[in-house]
Amino acid sequence: EDLKENQLYDVASLTKVVGTTNVILQLLESNKLTLEDSVSDYLPEWQYPQVTIRHLLTHTSGITGYIKNLNQLPKAQLIEALLKLHIGDDFNKKMTYSDINFIFLGWIAASILGRPIQTLVTNRVLRPLEMNSSTFNPTNVQECVPTENSPTRGLIRGTVHDPKAHILKMDCGSADLFSTKTDLIKFATQMMNDDETLLKNSTKKLLMQNHAPGITQRSLGWALIKSHTNDQHNCIWHSGFTGTFMIIDRQEQQAMIFLSNRIHPNSPNEPFLDRRNEIIQSYLTGK
């Protein structure tokens, strides 16, 4: 089956930066939270008050621990198990990328605003930017690019590939968004221009800085990557497990959006990752 123009892709972890990050940054702008707030202020069951919003956004929280049968748990048990995880030696010392940071951020936003994170993303990001095809609940699977032919779930198409998101549904801020090229162009354009529909310009500038100094190079939600032009300025970028990625270069007023599905028919398709890195490097060098 050939790809068609403007199909819906399971963008996987791009959900973190297109969705959840912006809801958190809007809460920051309206003084409903600060980067140094303790996670425990919002999620009282969480036992490590030293972990802050900034740690979650920069993946320096050190959250660790093993959850048995993680992908088979009912929703209530999965939530309980995630909140019982602990922090390890990496806390505030190392960047360890984890979905759990963004699942927590989604719950924190929900606790402040009283709606599930996916509803908040729809109302605060997708609708204002007129990303009208983007959705957490595709109604027509034929418009969706299939992800994986899974031994347990069969052909996954039009429902989220990520197992935790599949269980948590509208309470998952780490994955589950389906989007199109056209809609992601609207998003990237908004991040580059000075229109403040989504975020204030001061916030967009803030994103181009390092927020984990002494530990790693990391923006809020986004990863930082250097442009290979003479001044080596920061760009923000993020990828998704399904093969998607996005780079935004606010200084040069350009972006790259890459939609693909590397895990069809089977995961993990490791050779794809090297090719992806080559594409990214080639874009950053302008060659």
Coordinates of C-alpha atoms in Angstrom, one line a residue:
E1 CA 0.0 0.0 0.0
D2 CA 1.5 3.3 -1.1
L3 CA 1.8 6.3 1.2
K4 CA -0.6 9.1 0.4
E5 CA -0.3 12.9 0.9
N6 CA -1.2 14.1 4.4
Q7 CA -1.8 10.8 6.1
L8 CA -1.9 10.6 9.9
Y9 CA 1.3 9.4 11.5
D10 CA 1.7 8.1 15.1
V11 CA 4.3 10.7 16.0
A12 CA 5.2 8.9 19.3
S13 CA 7.4 11.0 21.5
L14 CA 6.9 14.2 19.4
T15 CA 3.8 14.2 21.6
K16 CA 6.1 15.4 24.4
V17 CA 7.2 18.5 22.6
V18 CA 4.3 19.3 20.4
G19 CA 1.8 18.7 23.2
T20 CA 2.8 18.3 26.9
T21 CA 5.8 20.7 26.9
N22 CA 3.7 23.6 25.6
V23 CA 0.9 23.1 28.2
I24 CA 3.6 23.1 31.0
L25 CA 5.3 26.2 29.5
Q26 CA 1.9 28.0 29.4
L27 CA 1.4 27.2 33.1
L28 CA 4.9 28.6 33.7
E29 CA 3.9 31.8 31.8
S30 CA 0.7 32.2 33.8
N31 CA 2.6 31.6 37.1
K32 CA 0.6 28.5 37.9
L33 CA 3.8 26.6 38.4
T34 CA 7.6 27.3 38.5
L35 CA 10.5 25.2 37.2
E36 CA 11.7 24.7 40.7
D37 CA 8.4 23.4 42.1
S38 CA 8.6 20.0 43.7
V39 CA 6.7 17.2 41.9
S40 CA 5.4 16.1 45.3
D41 CA 3.4 19.4 45.5
Y42 CA 1.2 18.1 42.7
L43 CA 1.5 14.4 43.0
P44 CA 1.5 13.8 46.8
E45 CA 1.9 10.0 46.4
W46 CA 5.4 10.6 44.9
Q47 CA 7.9 10.1 47.7
Y48 CA 10.9 12.2 46.4
P49 CA 10.2 15.9 47.0
Q50 CA 13.7 16.8 45.7
V51 CA 12.5 16.1 42.1
T52 CA 11.3 19.3 40.4
I53 CA 9.5 20.2 37.2
R54 CA 12.8 21.2 35.7
H55 CA 14.2 17.7 36.4
L56 CA 11.2 16.2 34.6
L57 CA 11.5 18.5 31.6
T58 CA 15.3 17.9 31.2
H59 CA 15.2 14.2 31.9
T60 CA 17.5 14.6 34.9
S61 CA 15.1 13.2 37.5
G62 CA 16.9 9.9 37.8
I63 CA 13.5 8.1 38.1
T64 CA 14.2 4.4 38.0
G65 CA 12.9 1.0 39.1
Y66 CA 11.4 -2.1 37.7
I67 CA 7.6 -2.6 37.2
K68 CA 6.7 -6.3 36.6
N69 CA 4.4 -6.9 33.6
L70 CA 4.4 -3.1 33.0
N71 CA 2.7 -3.4 29.6
Q72 CA -0.1 -5.7 30.9
L73 CA -1.2 -3.8 34.0
P74 CA -4.7 -2.2 34.2
K75 CA -4.6 1.6 34.1
A76 CA -5.1 2.2 37.9
Q77 CA -2.4 -0.3 38.8
L78 CA 0.0 1.2 36.2
I79 CA -0.5 4.7 37.7
E80 CA 0.0 3.4 41.2
A81 CA 3.2 1.5 40.2
L82 CA 4.7 4.5 38.3
L83 CA 4.2 6.7 41.4
K84 CA 6.0 4.1 43.6
L85 CA 9.2 4.2 41.5
H86 CA 12.3 5.7 43.1
I87 CA 15.2 7.9 42.1
G88 CA 18.6 6.4 41.6
D89 CA 22.2 7.7 41.5
D90 CA 21.6 9.6 38.2
F91 CA 19.4 12.1 39.9
N92 CA 20.5 15.7 39.0
K93 CA 23.8 14.2 37.6
K94 CA 22.9 12.6 34.3
M95 CA 20.3 12.9 31.5
T96 CA 18.4 9.6 31.2
Y97 CA 15.6 10.0 28.7
S98 CA 12.4 8.5 30.0
D99 CA 8.7 8.6 29.1
I100 CA 7.9 8.6 32.8
N101 CA 9.1 12.2 33.2
F102 CA 6.4 13.3 30.7
I103 CA 3.7 11.0 32.0
F104 CA 4.3 12.8 35.4
L105 CA 4.2 16.2 33.7
G106 CA 0.9 15.3 32.1
W107 CA -0.5 14.4 35.5
I108 CA 0.8 17.6 37.0
A109 CA -0.9 19.7 34.3
A110 CA -4.1 17.8 34.9
S111 CA -3.9 18.3 38.6
I112 CA -3.6 22.1 38.1
L113 CA -6.2 22.5 35.3
G114 CA -8.6 19.7 36.2
R115 CA -8.7 18.1 32.7
P116 CA -6.7 15.1 31.4
I117 CA -3.5 16.1 29.6
Q118 CA -4.7 15.0 26.1
T119 CA -7.8 17.2 26.5
L120 CA -5.5 20.1 27.5
V121 CA -3.2 19.5 24.5
T122 CA -6.2 19.5 22.2
N123 CA -7.7 22.7 23.7
R124 CA -4.5 24.6 24.3
V125 CA -2.3 23.6 21.3
L126 CA -4.1 21.8 18.5
R127 CA -7.2 23.9 18.3
P128 CA -5.6 27.4 18.6
L129 CA -3.1 26.5 15.9
E130 CA -5.8 25.0 13.7
M131 CA -4.0 21.7 13.6
N132 CA -7.4 20.2 12.7
S133 CA -6.3 16.8 11.5
S134 CA -4.2 16.1 14.6
T135 CA -5.9 13.9 17.2
F136 CA -5.4 11.4 20.0
N137 CA -8.4 9.4 18.6
P138 CA -8.3 8.9 14.9
T139 CA -11.8 8.0 13.7
N140 CA -10.7 6.6 10.3
V141 CA -7.9 4.0 10.5
Q142 CA -7.5 4.1 6.7
E143 CA -6.1 7.7 7.0
C144 CA -3.4 6.4 9.4
V145 CA -0.1 5.0 8.5
P146 CA 0.3 1.5 10.0
T147 CA 3.0 1.2 12.7
E148 CA 3.9 -2.4 13.6
N149 CA 2.7 -5.8 12.8
S150 CA 2.9 -7.0 16.4
P151 CA 3.0 -10.6 17.5
T152 CA 0.6 -9.8 20.3
R153 CA -1.6 -7.0 19.0
G154 CA -1.6 -7.8 15.2
L155 CA -1.4 -4.8 12.8
I156 CA -1.4 -1.6 14.9
R157 CA -3.0 1.1 12.8
G158 CA -4.9 4.1 14.1
T159 CA -4.3 3.2 17.7
V160 CA -1.1 4.2 19.6
H161 CA 1.9 1.9 19.3
D162 CA 3.4 2.8 22.7
P163 CA 2.3 0.2 25.3
K164 CA 2.1 2.7 28.3
A165 CA 0.1 5.2 26.2
H166 CA -2.2 2.4 25.1
I167 CA -3.0 1.7 28.7
L168 CA -3.1 5.3 30.1
K169 CA -5.0 6.7 27.1
M170 CA -6.0 10.3 27.7
D171 CA -3.8 10.5 30.8
C172 CA -0.7 10.0 28.8
G173 CA 1.5 13.0 28.0
S174 CA 4.5 11.1 26.6
A175 CA 3.0 9.6 23.4
D176 CA -0.3 9.0 21.5
L177 CA -0.6 12.0 19.2
F178 CA -1.4 11.4 15.5
S179 CA -0.5 14.2 13.2
T180 CA 0.0 15.1 9.5
K181 CA 2.8 16.9 7.7
T182 CA 0.5 20.0 7.1
D183 CA -0.3 20.3 10.9
L184 CA 3.3 19.8 12.0
I185 CA 4.3 22.6 9.5
K186 CA 1.8 24.9 11.3
F187 CA 3.3 24.0 14.6
A188 CA 7.0 24.5 13.5
T189 CA 6.0 27.8 11.9
Q190 CA 4.4 29.0 15.1
M191 CA 7.6 28.0 17.1
M192 CA 9.8 30.1 14.7
N193 CA 7.7 33.2 14.2
D194 CA 6.8 36.0 16.6
D195 CA 3.1 35.2 16.8
E196 CA 2.2 34.5 20.4
T197 CA -0.9 32.3 20.0
L198 CA 1.0 29.3 21.6
L199 CA 3.8 30.7 23.6
K200 CA 5.3 34.1 24.4
N201 CA 8.4 35.0 22.4
S202 CA 10.4 35.2 25.6
T203 CA 9.5 31.5 26.2
K204 CA 10.5 30.6 22.7
K205 CA 13.9 32.3 23.3
L206 CA 14.2 30.4 26.6
L207 CA 13.9 27.1 24.7
M208 CA 17.1 27.8 22.8
Q209 CA 19.1 27.8 26.1
N210 CA 20.6 25.0 28.1
H211 CA 18.5 24.2 31.2
A212 CA 20.7 21.4 32.6
P213 CA 24.0 23.2 32.9
G214 CA 26.8 21.1 34.4
I215 CA 24.9 17.9 33.6
T216 CA 24.1 17.9 29.8
Q217 CA 22.9 20.1 26.9
R218 CA 19.1 20.0 27.2
S219 CA 16.3 22.4 26.6
L220 CA 12.9 22.3 28.4
G221 CA 11.3 19.2 26.8
W222 CA 13.4 19.5 23.7
A223 CA 16.9 18.3 23.1
L224 CA 19.5 20.9 22.0
I225 CA 21.6 20.5 18.9
K226 CA 24.2 22.8 17.4
S227 CA 23.7 24.3 13.9
H228 CA 26.9 23.8 11.9
T229 CA 27.0 27.3 10.7
N230 CA 29.9 29.6 11.7
D231 CA 28.3 30.8 15.0
Q232 CA 27.2 27.2 16.1
H233 CA 23.9 28.4 17.5
N234 CA 21.5 26.1 19.3
C235 CA 18.5 24.5 17.6
I236 CA 15.9 22.4 19.3
W237 CA 15.0 18.9 18.1
H238 CA 13.2 15.7 19.2
S239 CA 12.5 12.3 17.7
G240 CA 9.9 9.6 18.1
F241 CA 10.2 5.8 18.4
T242 CA 8.2 5.4 15.2
G243 CA 10.9 7.2 13.1
T244 CA 9.6 10.8 13.3
F245 CA 11.7 13.8 14.1
M246 CA 11.6 17.6 14.1
I247 CA 14.4 20.2 14.2
I248 CA 13.5 23.9 14.8
D249 CA 16.2 26.5 14.0
R250 CA 14.6 29.8 15.3
Q251 CA 17.7 31.9 14.4
E252 CA 17.7 30.8 10.8
Q253 CA 13.9 30.7 10.6
Q254 CA 13.9 27.2 9.3
A255 CA 12.8 23.7 10.4
M256 CA 12.9 20.2 9.3
I257 CA 10.0 17.7 9.8
F258 CA 10.6 14.1 9.1
L259 CA 7.7 11.6 9.1
S260 CA 8.3 8.0 8.7
N261 CA 7.5 4.7 10.1
R262 CA 10.6 2.7 10.8
I263 CA 8.9 -0.1 12.8
H264 CA 6.7 -1.3 9.9
P265 CA 6.4 -4.2 9.6
N266 CA 8.7 -5.0 12.5
S267 CA 10.5 -3.3 15.3
P268 CA 13.3 -2.2 16.0
N269 CA 14.9 -1.7 12.5
E270 CA 18.2 -0.4 14.0
P271 CA 19.8 0.6 10.6
F272 CA 17.2 3.3 10.3
L273 CA 18.8 5.2 13.3
D274 CA 22.2 5.6 11.6
R275 CA 20.5 6.9 8.4
R276 CA 18.4 9.3 10.5
N277 CA 21.5 10.7 12.1
E278 CA 23.1 11.2 8.6
I279 CA 19.9 13.1 7.5
I280 CA 20.1 15.3 10.6
Q281 CA 23.8 16.1 10.2
S282 CA 23.3 16.9 6.5
Y283 CA 20.5 19.3 7.4
L284 CA 22.5 21.0 10.1
T285 CA 25.5 21.5 7.8
G286 CA 23.3 22.8 5.0
K287 CA 24.8 20.3 2.5

